[in-house]
mmCIF file of N, CA and C in Angstrom:
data_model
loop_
_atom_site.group_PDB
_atom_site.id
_atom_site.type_symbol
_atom_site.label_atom_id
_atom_site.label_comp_id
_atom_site.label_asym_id
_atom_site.label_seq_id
_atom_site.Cartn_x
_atom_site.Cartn_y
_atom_site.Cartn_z
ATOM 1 N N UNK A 1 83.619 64.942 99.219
ATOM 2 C CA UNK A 1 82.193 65.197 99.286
ATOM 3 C C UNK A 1 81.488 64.298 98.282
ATOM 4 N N UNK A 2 80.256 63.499 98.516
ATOM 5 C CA UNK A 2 79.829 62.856 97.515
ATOM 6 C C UNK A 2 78.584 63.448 96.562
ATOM 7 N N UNK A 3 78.462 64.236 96.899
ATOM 8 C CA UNK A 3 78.073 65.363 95.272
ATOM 9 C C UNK A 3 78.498 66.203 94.901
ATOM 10 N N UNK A 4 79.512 66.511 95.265
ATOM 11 C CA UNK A 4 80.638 67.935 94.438
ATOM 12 C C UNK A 4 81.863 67.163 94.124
ATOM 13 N N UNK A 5 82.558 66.182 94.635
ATOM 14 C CA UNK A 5 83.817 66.241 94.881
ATOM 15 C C UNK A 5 84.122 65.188 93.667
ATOM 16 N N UNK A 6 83.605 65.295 92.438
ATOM 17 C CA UNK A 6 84.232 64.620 90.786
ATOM 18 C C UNK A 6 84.238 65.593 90.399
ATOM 19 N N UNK A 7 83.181 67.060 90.873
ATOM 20 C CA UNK A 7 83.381 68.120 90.298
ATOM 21 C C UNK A 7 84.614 68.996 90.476
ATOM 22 N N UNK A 8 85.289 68.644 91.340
ATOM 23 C CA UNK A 8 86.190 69.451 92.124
ATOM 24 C C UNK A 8 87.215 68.794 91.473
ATOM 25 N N UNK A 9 87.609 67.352 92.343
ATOM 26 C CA UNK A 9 88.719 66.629 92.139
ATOM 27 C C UNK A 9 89.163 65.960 90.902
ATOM 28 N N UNK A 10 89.100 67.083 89.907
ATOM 29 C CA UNK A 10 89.155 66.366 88.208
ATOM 30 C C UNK A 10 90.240 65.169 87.876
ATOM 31 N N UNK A 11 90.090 64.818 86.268
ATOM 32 C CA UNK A 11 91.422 63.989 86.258
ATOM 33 C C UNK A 11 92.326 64.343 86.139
ATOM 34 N N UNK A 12 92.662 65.758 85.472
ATOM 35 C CA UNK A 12 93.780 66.562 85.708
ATOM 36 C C UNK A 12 94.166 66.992 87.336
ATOM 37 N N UNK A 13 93.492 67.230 88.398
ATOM 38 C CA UNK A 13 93.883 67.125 89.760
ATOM 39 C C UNK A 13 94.337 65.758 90.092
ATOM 40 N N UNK A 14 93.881 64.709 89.761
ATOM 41 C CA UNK A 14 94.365 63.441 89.830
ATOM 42 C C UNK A 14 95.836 62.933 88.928
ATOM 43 N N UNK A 15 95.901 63.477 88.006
ATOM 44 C CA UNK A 15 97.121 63.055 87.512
ATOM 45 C C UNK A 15 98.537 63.837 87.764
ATOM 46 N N UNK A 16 97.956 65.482 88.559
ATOM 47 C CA UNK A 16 99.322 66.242 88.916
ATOM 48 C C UNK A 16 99.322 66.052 90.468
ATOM 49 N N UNK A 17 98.320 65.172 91.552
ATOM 50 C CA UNK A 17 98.746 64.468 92.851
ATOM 51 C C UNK A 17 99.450 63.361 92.508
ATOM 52 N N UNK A 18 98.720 62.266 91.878
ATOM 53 C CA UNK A 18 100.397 61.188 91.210
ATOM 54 C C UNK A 18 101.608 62.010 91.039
ATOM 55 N N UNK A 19 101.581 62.746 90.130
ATOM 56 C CA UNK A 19 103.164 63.444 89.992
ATOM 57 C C UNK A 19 104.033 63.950 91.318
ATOM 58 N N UNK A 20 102.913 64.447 92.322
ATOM 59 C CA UNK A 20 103.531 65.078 93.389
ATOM 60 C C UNK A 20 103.565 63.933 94.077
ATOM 61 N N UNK A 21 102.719 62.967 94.032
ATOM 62 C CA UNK A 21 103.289 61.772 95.312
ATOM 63 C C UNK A 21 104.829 60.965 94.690
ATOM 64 N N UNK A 22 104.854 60.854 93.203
ATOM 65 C CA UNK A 22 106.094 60.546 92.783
ATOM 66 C C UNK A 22 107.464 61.166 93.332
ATOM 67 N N UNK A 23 107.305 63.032 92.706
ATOM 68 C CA UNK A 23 108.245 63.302 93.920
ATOM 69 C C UNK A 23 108.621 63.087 94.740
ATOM 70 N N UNK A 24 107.639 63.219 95.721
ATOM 71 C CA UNK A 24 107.692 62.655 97.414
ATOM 72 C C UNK A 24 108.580 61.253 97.325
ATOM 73 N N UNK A 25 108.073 60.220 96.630
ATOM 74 C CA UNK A 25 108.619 59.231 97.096
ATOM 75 C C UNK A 25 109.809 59.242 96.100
ATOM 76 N N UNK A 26 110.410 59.653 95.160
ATOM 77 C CA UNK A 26 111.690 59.407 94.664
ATOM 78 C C UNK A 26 112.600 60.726 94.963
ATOM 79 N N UNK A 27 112.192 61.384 96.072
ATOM 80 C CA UNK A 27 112.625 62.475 96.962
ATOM 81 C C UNK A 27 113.145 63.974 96.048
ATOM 82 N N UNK A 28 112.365 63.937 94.944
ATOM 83 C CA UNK A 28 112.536 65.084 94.010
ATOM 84 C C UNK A 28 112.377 66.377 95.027
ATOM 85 N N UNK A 29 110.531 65.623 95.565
ATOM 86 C CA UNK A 29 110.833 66.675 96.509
ATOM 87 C C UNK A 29 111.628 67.507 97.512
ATOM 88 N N UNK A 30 111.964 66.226 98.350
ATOM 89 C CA UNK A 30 112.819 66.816 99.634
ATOM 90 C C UNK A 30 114.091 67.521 98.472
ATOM 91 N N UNK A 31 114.764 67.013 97.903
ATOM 92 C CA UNK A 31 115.745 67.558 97.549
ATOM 93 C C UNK A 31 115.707 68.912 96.753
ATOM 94 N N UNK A 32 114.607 69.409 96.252
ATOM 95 C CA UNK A 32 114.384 70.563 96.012
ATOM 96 C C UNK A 32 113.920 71.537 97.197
ATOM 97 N N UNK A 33 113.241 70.948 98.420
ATOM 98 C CA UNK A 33 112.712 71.655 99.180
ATOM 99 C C UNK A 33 113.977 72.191 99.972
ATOM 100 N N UNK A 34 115.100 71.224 100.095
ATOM 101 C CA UNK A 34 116.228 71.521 100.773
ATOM 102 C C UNK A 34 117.028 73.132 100.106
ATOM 103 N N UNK A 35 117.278 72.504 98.939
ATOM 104 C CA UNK A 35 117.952 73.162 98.107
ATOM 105 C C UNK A 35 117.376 74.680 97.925
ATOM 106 N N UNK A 36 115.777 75.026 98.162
ATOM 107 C CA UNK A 36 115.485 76.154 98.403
ATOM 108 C C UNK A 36 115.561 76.405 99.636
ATOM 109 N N UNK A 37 115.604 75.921 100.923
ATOM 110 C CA UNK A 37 115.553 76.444 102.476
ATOM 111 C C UNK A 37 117.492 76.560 102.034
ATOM 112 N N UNK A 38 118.391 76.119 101.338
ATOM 113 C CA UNK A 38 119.518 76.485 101.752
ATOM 114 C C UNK A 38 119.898 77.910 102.198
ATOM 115 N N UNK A 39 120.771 78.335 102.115
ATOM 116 C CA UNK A 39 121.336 79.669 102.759
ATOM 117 C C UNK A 39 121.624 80.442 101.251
ATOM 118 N N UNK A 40 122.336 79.414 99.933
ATOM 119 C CA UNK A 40 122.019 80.138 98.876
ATOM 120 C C UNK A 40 121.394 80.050 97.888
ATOM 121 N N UNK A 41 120.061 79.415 98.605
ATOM 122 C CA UNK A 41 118.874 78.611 97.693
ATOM 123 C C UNK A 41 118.234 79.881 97.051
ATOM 124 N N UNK A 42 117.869 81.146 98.252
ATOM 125 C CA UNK A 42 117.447 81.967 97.460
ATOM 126 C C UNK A 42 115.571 82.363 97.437
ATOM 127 N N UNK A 43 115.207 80.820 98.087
ATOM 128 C CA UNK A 43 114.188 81.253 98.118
ATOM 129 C C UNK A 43 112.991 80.659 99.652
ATOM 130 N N UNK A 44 114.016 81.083 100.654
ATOM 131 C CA UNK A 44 113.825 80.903 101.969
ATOM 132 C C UNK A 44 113.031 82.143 102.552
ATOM 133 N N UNK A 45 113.137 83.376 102.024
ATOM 134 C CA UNK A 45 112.599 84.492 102.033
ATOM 135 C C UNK A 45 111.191 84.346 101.777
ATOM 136 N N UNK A 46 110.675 83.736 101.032
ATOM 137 C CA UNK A 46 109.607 83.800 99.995
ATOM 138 C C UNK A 46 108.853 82.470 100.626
ATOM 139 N N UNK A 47 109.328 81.503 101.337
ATOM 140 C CA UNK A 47 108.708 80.726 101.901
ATOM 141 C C UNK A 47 108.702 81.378 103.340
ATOM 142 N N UNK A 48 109.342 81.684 104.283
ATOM 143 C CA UNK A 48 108.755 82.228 105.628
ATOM 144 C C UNK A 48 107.789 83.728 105.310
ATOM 145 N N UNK A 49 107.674 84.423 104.187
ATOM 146 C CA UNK A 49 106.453 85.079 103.820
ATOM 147 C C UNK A 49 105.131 84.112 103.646
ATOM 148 N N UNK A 50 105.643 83.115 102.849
ATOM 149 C CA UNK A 50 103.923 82.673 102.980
ATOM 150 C C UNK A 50 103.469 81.807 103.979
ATOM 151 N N UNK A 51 104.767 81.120 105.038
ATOM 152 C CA UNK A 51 104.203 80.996 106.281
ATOM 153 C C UNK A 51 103.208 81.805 107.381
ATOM 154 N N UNK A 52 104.064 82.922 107.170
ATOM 155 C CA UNK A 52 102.808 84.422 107.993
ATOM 156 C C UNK A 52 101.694 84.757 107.160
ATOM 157 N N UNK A 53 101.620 84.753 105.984
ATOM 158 C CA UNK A 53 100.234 84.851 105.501
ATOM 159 C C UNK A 53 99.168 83.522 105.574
ATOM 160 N N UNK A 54 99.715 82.726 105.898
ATOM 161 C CA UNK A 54 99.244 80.990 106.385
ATOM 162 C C UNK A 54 98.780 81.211 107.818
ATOM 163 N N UNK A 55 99.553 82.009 108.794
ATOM 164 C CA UNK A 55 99.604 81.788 109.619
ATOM 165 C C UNK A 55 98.019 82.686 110.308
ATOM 166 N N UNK A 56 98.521 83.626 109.447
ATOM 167 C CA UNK A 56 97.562 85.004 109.434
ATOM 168 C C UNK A 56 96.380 84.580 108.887
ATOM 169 N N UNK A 57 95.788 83.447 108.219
ATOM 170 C CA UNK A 57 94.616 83.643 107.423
ATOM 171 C C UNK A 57 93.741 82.915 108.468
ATOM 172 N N UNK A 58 92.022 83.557 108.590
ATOM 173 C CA UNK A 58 90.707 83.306 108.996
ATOM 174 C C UNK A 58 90.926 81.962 109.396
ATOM 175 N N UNK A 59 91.015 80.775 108.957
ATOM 176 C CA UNK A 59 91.294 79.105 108.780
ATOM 177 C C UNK A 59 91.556 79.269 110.220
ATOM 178 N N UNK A 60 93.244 79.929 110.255
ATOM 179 C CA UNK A 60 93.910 79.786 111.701
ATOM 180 C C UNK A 60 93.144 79.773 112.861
ATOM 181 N N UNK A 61 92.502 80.771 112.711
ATOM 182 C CA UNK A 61 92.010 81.864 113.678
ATOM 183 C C UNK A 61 91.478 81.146 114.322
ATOM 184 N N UNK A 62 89.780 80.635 113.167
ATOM 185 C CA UNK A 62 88.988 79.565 113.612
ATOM 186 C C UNK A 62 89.142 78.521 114.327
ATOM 187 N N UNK A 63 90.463 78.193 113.801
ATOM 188 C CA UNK A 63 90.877 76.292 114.343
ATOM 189 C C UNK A 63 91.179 76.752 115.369
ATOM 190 N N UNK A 64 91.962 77.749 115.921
ATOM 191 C CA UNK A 64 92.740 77.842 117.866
ATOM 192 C C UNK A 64 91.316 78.176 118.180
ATOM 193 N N UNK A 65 90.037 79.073 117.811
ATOM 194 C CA UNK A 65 89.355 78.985 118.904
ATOM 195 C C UNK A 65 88.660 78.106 118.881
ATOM 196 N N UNK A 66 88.369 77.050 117.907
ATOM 197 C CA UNK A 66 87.488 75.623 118.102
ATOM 198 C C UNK A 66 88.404 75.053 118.538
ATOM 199 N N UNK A 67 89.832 74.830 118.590
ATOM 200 C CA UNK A 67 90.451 74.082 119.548
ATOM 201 C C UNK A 67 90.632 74.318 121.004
ATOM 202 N N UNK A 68 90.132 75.248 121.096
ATOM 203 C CA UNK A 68 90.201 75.628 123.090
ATOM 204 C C UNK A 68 89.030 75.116 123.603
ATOM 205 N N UNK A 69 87.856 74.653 122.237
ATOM 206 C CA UNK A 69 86.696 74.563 123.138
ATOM 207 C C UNK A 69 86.756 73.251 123.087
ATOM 208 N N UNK A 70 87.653 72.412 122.648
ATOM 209 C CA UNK A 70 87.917 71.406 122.307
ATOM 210 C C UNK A 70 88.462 70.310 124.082
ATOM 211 N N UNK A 71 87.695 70.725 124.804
ATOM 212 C CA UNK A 71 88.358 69.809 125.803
ATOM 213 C C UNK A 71 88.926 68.828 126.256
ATOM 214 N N UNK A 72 88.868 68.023 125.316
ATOM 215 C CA UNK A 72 89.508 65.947 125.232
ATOM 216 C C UNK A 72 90.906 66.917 124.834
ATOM 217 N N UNK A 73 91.075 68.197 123.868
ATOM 218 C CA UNK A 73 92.465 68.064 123.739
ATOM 219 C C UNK A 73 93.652 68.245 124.785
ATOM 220 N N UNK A 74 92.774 69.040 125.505
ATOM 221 C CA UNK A 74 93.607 70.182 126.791
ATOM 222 C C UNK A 74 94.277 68.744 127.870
ATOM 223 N N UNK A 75 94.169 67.546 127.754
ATOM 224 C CA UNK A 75 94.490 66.777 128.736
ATOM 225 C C UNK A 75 95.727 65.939 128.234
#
């Protein structure tokens, strides 16, 4: 946004997205993300919970019914 969004997107939001794009690309991430979806990661439970509350929130709701009215998509 160009009048809120220095207010929003501080330099501390800017310097912990570097950190997370670092992950990403020196695969800290994936390899932790794995290591929790394992079988004795432990915390596979706790991520398909906040999938259904993701799934479940207002956002959703909105987007499927602006996407039905969405006709260029349906083809």
């Amino acid at each position: 946004d160009y009048r809120t969004g220095k207010r929003l997107i501080t330099e501390d939001t800017r310097k912990e997205m570097k950190k997370v794009l670092t992950e990403i690309q020196d695969g800290t991430f994936a390899s932790e993300f794995l290591t929790e979806m394992s079988p004795n990661g432990g915390r596979k439970v706790h991520f398909l919970a906040q999938r259904r509350m993701q799934a479940d929130h207002l956002i959703e709701k909105v987007g499927a019914e602006l996407r039905q009215m969405m006709s260029w998509l349906k083809k």
